[in-house]
PDB file of C-alpha atoms in Angstrom:
ATOM      1  CA  MET A   1     -15.801 239.894  39.209  1.00  0.00           C
ATOM      2  CA  LYS A   2     -18.552 238.854  41.395  1.00  0.00           C
ATOM      3  CA  SER A   3     -21.554 240.824  41.496  1.00  0.00           C
ATOM      4  CA  GLU A   4     -25.142 240.834  42.931  1.00  0.00           C
ATOM      5  CA  PRO A   5     -27.913 239.359  41.027  1.00  0.00           C
ATOM      6  CA  SER A   6     -29.991 241.265  38.693  1.00  0.00           C
ATOM      7  CA  MET A   7     -33.409 241.858  39.048  1.00  0.00           C
ATOM      8  CA  GLU A   8     -35.889 242.044  36.533  1.00  0.00           C
ATOM      9  CA  SER A   9     -39.392 244.062  37.062  1.00  0.00           C
ATOM     10  CA  GLY A  10     -37.811 244.869  40.036  1.00  0.00           C
ATOM     11  CA  LYS A  11     -38.791 241.867  41.997  1.00  0.00           C
ATOM     12  CA  THR A  12     -37.344 238.576  40.352  1.00  0.00           C
ATOM     13  CA  ILE A  13     -34.580 237.348  41.267  1.00  0.00           C
ATOM     14  CA  ARG A  14     -32.584 235.842  37.800  1.00  0.00           C
ATOM     15  CA  LEU A  15     -31.825 232.270  38.934  1.00  0.00           C
ATOM     16  CA  ALA A  16     -29.390 231.205  36.807  1.00  0.00           C
ATOM     17  CA  GLU A  17     -27.321 234.464  36.940  1.00  0.00           C
ATOM     18  CA  ARG A  18     -27.426 233.729  40.829  1.00  0.00           C
ATOM     19  CA  ARG A  19     -25.753 230.310  40.374  1.00  0.00           C
ATOM     20  CA  VAL A  20     -23.065 230.767  37.796  1.00  0.00           C
ATOM     21  CA  PHE A  21     -21.901 233.927  40.017  1.00  0.00           C
ATOM     22  CA  SER A  22     -21.993 231.918  43.605  1.00  0.00           C
ATOM     23  CA  HIS A  23     -20.412 229.373  45.098  1.00  0.00           C
ATOM     24  CA  SER A  24     -22.889 227.430  43.870  1.00  0.00           C
ATOM     25  CA  PHE A  25     -21.439 227.350  40.532  1.00  0.00           C
ATOM     26  CA  LYS A  26     -18.567 224.798  41.347  1.00  0.00           C
ATOM     27  CA  PRO A  27     -21.171 221.405  40.945  1.00  0.00           C
ATOM     28  CA  LEU A  28     -21.851 222.469  37.516  1.00  0.00           C
ATOM     29  CA  TYR A  29     -18.098 223.359  36.779  1.00  0.00           C
ATOM     30  CA  ASP A  30     -17.327 220.093  38.224  1.00  0.00           C
ATOM     31  CA  GLU A  31     -19.966 217.878  36.212  1.00  0.00           C
ATOM     32  CA  GLY A  32     -18.741 219.570  33.060  1.00  0.00           C
ATOM     33  CA  MET A  33     -15.374 219.206  33.044  1.00  0.00           C
ATOM     34  CA  GLY A  34     -16.034 215.552  34.939  1.00  0.00           C
ATOM     35  CA  LEU A  35     -17.893 214.840  31.643  1.00  0.00           C
ATOM     36  CA  VAL A  36     -14.805 215.765  29.709  1.00  0.00           C
ATOM     37  CA  GLU A  37     -12.714 213.927  31.097  1.00  0.00           C
ATOM     38  CA  GLN A  38     -14.557 211.065  31.104  1.00  0.00           C
ATOM     39  CA  THR A  39     -15.577 211.170  27.625  1.00  0.00           C
ATOM     40  CA  ALA A  40     -11.772 211.656  26.619  1.00  0.00           C
ATOM     41  CA  GLU A  41     -11.211 208.279  28.467  1.00  0.00           C
ATOM     42  CA  TYR A  42     -13.802 206.548  27.009  1.00  0.00           C
ATOM     43  CA  LEU A  43     -13.177 207.761  23.463  1.00  0.00           C
ATOM     44  CA  ASP A  44      -8.935 207.234  23.678  1.00  0.00           C
ATOM     45  CA  GLY A  45      -9.708 203.532  25.570  1.00  0.00           C
ATOM     46  CA  GLN A  46     -12.769 201.218  25.575  1.00  0.00           C
ATOM     47  CA  GLY A  47     -14.424 203.339  23.041  1.00  0.00           C
ATOM     48  CA  ARG A  48     -11.611 202.818  20.155  1.00  0.00           C
ATOM     49  CA  ILE A  49     -12.432 199.067  21.392  1.00  0.00           C
ATOM     50  CA  ASP A  50     -15.750 199.263  21.115  1.00  0.00           C
ATOM     51  CA  ALA A  51     -15.409 200.894  17.746  1.00  0.00           C
ATOM     52  CA  ARG A  52     -13.816 198.021  15.930  1.00  0.00           C
ATOM     53  CA  ASN A  53     -16.662 195.464  16.554  1.00  0.00           C
ATOM     54  CA  LEU A  54     -19.390 198.178  14.891  1.00  0.00           C
ATOM     55  CA  SER A  55     -20.942 197.528  11.393  1.00  0.00           C
ATOM     56  CA  ARG A  56     -19.885 199.928   8.673  1.00  0.00           C
ATOM     57  CA  LEU A  57     -23.020 201.851   9.224  1.00  0.00           C
ATOM     58  CA  ALA A  58     -22.696 202.299  13.121  1.00  0.00           C
ATOM     59  CA  ALA A  59     -19.009 203.061  12.816  1.00  0.00           C
ATOM     60  CA  THR A  60     -19.646 205.715  10.593  1.00  0.00           C
ATOM     61  CA  LEU A  61     -22.503 206.897  13.135  1.00  0.00           C
ATOM     62  CA  TYR A  62     -19.532 206.817  15.713  1.00  0.00           C
ATOM     63  CA  ALA A  63     -17.076 208.694  14.337  1.00  0.00           C
ATOM     64  CA  ALA A  64     -19.636 211.401  13.340  1.00  0.00           C
ATOM     65  CA  GLU A  65     -20.948 211.363  16.890  1.00  0.00           C
ATOM     66  CA  SER A  66     -17.685 211.353  18.533  1.00  0.00           C
ATOM     67  CA  MET A  67     -16.862 214.545  16.519  1.00  0.00           C
ATOM     68  CA  ARG A  68     -20.176 215.957  17.834  1.00  0.00           C
ATOM     69  CA  LEU A  69     -19.527 215.140  21.084  1.00  0.00           C
ATOM     70  CA  THR A  70     -16.340 216.688  21.657  1.00  0.00           C
ATOM     71  CA  THR A  71     -17.412 219.420  19.810  1.00  0.00           C
ATOM     72  CA  ARG A  72     -20.061 220.098  21.896  1.00  0.00           C
ATOM     73  CA  LEU A  73     -17.827 219.503  25.257  1.00  0.00           C
ATOM     74  CA  MET A  74     -15.395 221.659  24.007  1.00  0.00           C
ATOM     75  CA  GLN A  75     -18.056 224.372  23.814  1.00  0.00           C
ATOM     76  CA  VAL A  76     -19.415 223.840  26.987  1.00  0.00           C
ATOM     77  CA  ALA A  77     -15.765 223.868  28.641  1.00  0.00           C
ATOM     78  CA  SER A  78     -15.113 227.113  27.441  1.00  0.00           C
ATOM     79  CA  TRP A  79     -18.569 228.653  28.500  1.00  0.00           C
ATOM     80  CA  LEU A  80     -17.963 227.156  31.920  1.00  0.00           C
ATOM     81  CA  LEU A  81     -14.233 228.431  32.234  1.00  0.00           C
ATOM     82  CA  LEU A  82     -15.443 231.614  31.154  1.00  0.00           C
ATOM     83  CA  GLN A  83     -17.865 231.894  33.988  1.00  0.00           C
ATOM     84  CA  ARG A  84     -15.474 230.674  36.116  1.00  0.00           C
ATOM     85  CA  ALA A  85     -13.039 233.455  35.200  1.00  0.00           C
ATOM     86  CA  ALA A  86     -15.996 236.067  35.770  1.00  0.00           C
ATOM     87  CA  ASN A  87     -16.840 234.081  38.956  1.00  0.00           C
ATOM     88  CA  SER A  88     -12.944 234.082  40.273  1.00  0.00           C
ATOM     89  CA  GLY A  89     -12.567 237.836  39.338  1.00  0.00           C
ATOM     90  CA  GLU A  90     -10.127 237.121  36.395  1.00  0.00           C
ATOM     91  CA  MET A  91     -12.300 238.676  33.747  1.00  0.00           C
ATOM     92  CA  THR A  92     -15.031 240.760  33.947  1.00  0.00           C
ATOM     93  CA  ARG A  93     -18.463 240.167  33.227  1.00  0.00           C
ATOM     94  CA  ASP A  94     -18.191 242.464  29.811  1.00  0.00           C
ATOM     95  CA  GLN A  95     -15.172 240.801  28.959  1.00  0.00           C
ATOM     96  CA  VAL A  96     -17.149 237.318  29.367  1.00  0.00           C
ATOM     97  CA  ALA A  97     -19.651 238.700  27.440  1.00  0.00           C
ATOM     98  CA  ALA A  98     -17.875 239.278  24.511  1.00  0.00           C
ATOM     99  CA  GLU A  99     -15.806 236.215  24.549  1.00  0.00           C
ATOM    100  CA  LYS A 100     -18.411 233.861  24.994  1.00  0.00           C
ATOM    101  CA  SER A 101     -20.233 235.432  21.684  1.00  0.00           C
ATOM    102  CA  LYS A 102     -17.273 232.829  20.140  1.00  0.00           C
ATOM    103  CA  VAL A 103     -18.761 229.914  22.026  1.00  0.00           C
ATOM    104  CA  ARG A 104     -21.807 227.683  20.207  1.00  0.00           C
ATOM    105  CA  LEU A 105     -23.876 226.092  22.441  1.00  0.00           C
ATOM    106  CA  ASP A 106     -25.960 224.652  19.144  1.00  0.00           C
ATOM    107  CA  THR A 107     -24.038 221.360  18.636  1.00  0.00           C
ATOM    108  CA  ALA A 108     -26.827 218.950  17.691  1.00  0.00           C
ATOM    109  CA  SER A 109     -26.597 215.233  17.493  1.00  0.00           C
ATOM    110  CA  ALA A 110     -28.447 211.963  15.505  1.00  0.00           C
ATOM    111  CA  ARG A 111     -31.354 211.331  16.564  1.00  0.00           C
ATOM    112  CA  GLU A 112     -32.120 208.109  18.321  1.00  0.00           C
ATOM    113  CA  ASP A 113     -33.921 206.518  15.527  1.00  0.00           C
ATOM    114  CA  ALA A 114     -31.082 207.160  12.934  1.00  0.00           C
ATOM    115  CA  ALA A 115     -29.888 204.175  11.051  1.00  0.00           C
ATOM    116  CA  GLY A 116     -26.776 202.553  13.142  1.00  0.00           C
ATOM    117  CA  TRP A 117     -27.829 204.287  16.389  1.00  0.00           C
ATOM    118  CA  SER A 118     -28.835 201.222  18.408  1.00  0.00           C
ATOM    119  CA  GLU A 119     -25.595 199.204  17.257  1.00  0.00           C
ATOM    120  CA  LEU A 120     -23.477 202.049  19.209  1.00  0.00           C
ATOM    121  CA  PRO A 121     -22.238 201.255  22.484  1.00  0.00           C
ATOM    122  CA  GLU A 122     -24.666 202.208  25.522  1.00  0.00           C
ATOM    123  CA  ALA A 123     -21.556 203.908  27.087  1.00  0.00           C
ATOM    124  CA  PHE A 124     -21.046 206.171  24.022  1.00  0.00           C
ATOM    125  CA  GLN A 125     -24.821 206.750  23.757  1.00  0.00           C
ATOM    126  CA  ASP A 126     -24.800 207.518  27.654  1.00  0.00           C
ATOM    127  CA  LEU A 127     -22.231 210.078  27.106  1.00  0.00           C
ATOM    128  CA  ILE A 128     -24.030 211.911  24.136  1.00  0.00           C
ATOM    129  CA  ASN A 129     -27.275 211.864  26.090  1.00  0.00           C
ATOM    130  CA  ARG A 130     -25.597 213.532  29.364  1.00  0.00           C
ATOM    131  CA  SER A 131     -23.616 216.033  27.246  1.00  0.00           C
ATOM    132  CA  LEU A 132     -26.866 217.008  25.390  1.00  0.00           C
ATOM    133  CA  SER A 133     -28.649 217.600  28.799  1.00  0.00           C
ATOM    134  CA  LEU A 134     -25.635 219.423  30.141  1.00  0.00           C
ATOM    135  CA  GLN A 135     -25.361 221.951  26.739  1.00  0.00           C
ATOM    136  CA  ALA A 136     -29.325 222.345  27.544  1.00  0.00           C
ATOM    137  CA  LEU A 137     -28.706 223.157  31.047  1.00  0.00           C
ATOM    138  CA  VAL A 138     -25.850 225.758  30.002  1.00  0.00           C
ATOM    139  CA  ARG A 139     -27.844 227.080  27.073  1.00  0.00           C
ATOM    140  CA  ARG A 140     -30.795 227.470  29.348  1.00  0.00           C
ATOM    141  CA  MET A 141     -28.849 229.449  31.633  1.00  0.00           C
ATOM    142  CA  ASP A 142     -26.924 231.228  29.121  1.00  0.00           C
ATOM    143  CA  ASP A 143     -30.220 232.302  27.349  1.00  0.00           C
ATOM    144  CA  GLU A 144     -31.136 233.862  31.262  1.00  0.00           C
ATOM    145  CA  ILE A 145     -28.093 235.333  31.993  1.00  0.00           C
ATOM    146  CA  TYR A 146     -26.812 237.124  28.620  1.00  0.00           C
ATOM    147  CA  GLY A 147     -30.149 236.832  26.544  1.00  0.00           C
ATOM    148  CA  ASP A 148     -30.893 235.279  23.644  1.00  0.00           C
ATOM    149  CA  HIS A 149     -28.362 236.059  20.836  1.00  0.00           C
ATOM    150  CA  SER A 150     -29.278 233.522  18.253  1.00  0.00           C
ATOM    151  CA  ALA A 151     -29.561 236.035  15.628  1.00  0.00           C
ATOM    152  CA  PHE A 152     -26.183 237.797  16.427  1.00  0.00           C
ATOM    153  CA  ALA A 153     -24.627 234.407  17.169  1.00  0.00           C
ATOM    154  CA  ALA A 154     -25.347 233.203  13.481  1.00  0.00           C
ATOM    155  CA  SER A 155     -24.100 236.026  11.753  1.00  0.00           C
ATOM    156  CA  ALA A 156     -21.186 235.605  13.949  1.00  0.00           C
ATOM    157  CA  ALA A 157     -20.487 232.466  12.888  1.00  0.00           C
ATOM    158  CA  LEU A 158     -20.926 233.075   9.179  1.00  0.00           C
ATOM    159  CA  ARG A 159     -18.293 235.897   9.741  1.00  0.00           C
ATOM    160  CA  ARG A 160     -15.906 233.385  11.029  1.00  0.00           C
ATOM    161  CA  SER A 161     -12.778 232.070   9.251  1.00  0.00           C
ATOM    162  CA  ASN A 162     -11.527 229.514  11.032  1.00  0.00           C
ATOM    163  CA  PRO A 163     -13.613 228.183  14.433  1.00  0.00           C
ATOM    164  CA  VAL A 164     -10.809 226.069  15.626  1.00  0.00           C
ATOM    165  CA  SER A 165      -8.227 229.227  15.741  1.00  0.00           C
ATOM    166  CA  ASP A 166     -11.138 230.811  17.441  1.00  0.00           C
ATOM    167  CA  GLN A 167     -11.960 228.243  19.836  1.00  0.00           C
ATOM    168  CA  ILE A 168      -8.256 227.828  20.447  1.00  0.00           C
ATOM    169  CA  MET A 169      -8.346 232.054  21.283  1.00  0.00           C
ATOM    170  CA  LEU A 170     -11.084 231.556  23.344  1.00  0.00           C
ATOM    171  CA  LEU A 171      -9.646 229.195  25.837  1.00  0.00           C
ATOM    172  CA  ASN A 172      -6.061 230.985  25.760  1.00  0.00           C
ATOM    173  CA  THR A 173      -8.397 234.037  26.639  1.00  0.00           C
ATOM    174  CA  ALA A 174     -10.056 232.082  29.449  1.00  0.00           C
ATOM    175  CA  PHE A 175      -6.844 231.129  30.740  1.00  0.00           C
ATOM    176  CA  ALA A 176      -4.967 234.234  30.389  1.00  0.00           C
ATOM    177  CA  ARG A 177      -3.979 236.372  33.615  1.00  0.00           C
ATOM    178  CA  GLY A 178      -3.947 240.034  33.621  1.00  0.00           C
TER     179      GLY A 178
END
């Protein structure tokens, strides 16, 4: 459902809201989905080859970071899909707000000074850094549009019985036709 940007204090335009609920959302959506695709291609192809040549320490870090990277990108993709559904009128903003409470935009990564980080393939490090930048942008936009609901999200996360099931349900909702 498209709507006009909200006004705060009667005069301030919320730029993130304007960006998400307009045609300028498409480049952000394309960037996010492109990064998901590039990451999948790397992890299924060259990444497997690169991982074989790592020390035990770096291979363990690679495995952990691969899981964090894919989790981070699944969450960002879910958020982007929900915003696209709202932008195209497939979901109301209230429905999106309810569903997005299942999306976590706080998947961390090891620091660059972590043991074994310097051994990780450069292409892999680039994907991690790009995903972190995208997640930070999406989180800022989410906070501006919907408000910072960190306390609510933390309590909701504790109540979850199965995060994978929640993610599948979220994706099904985002693609559901009504």
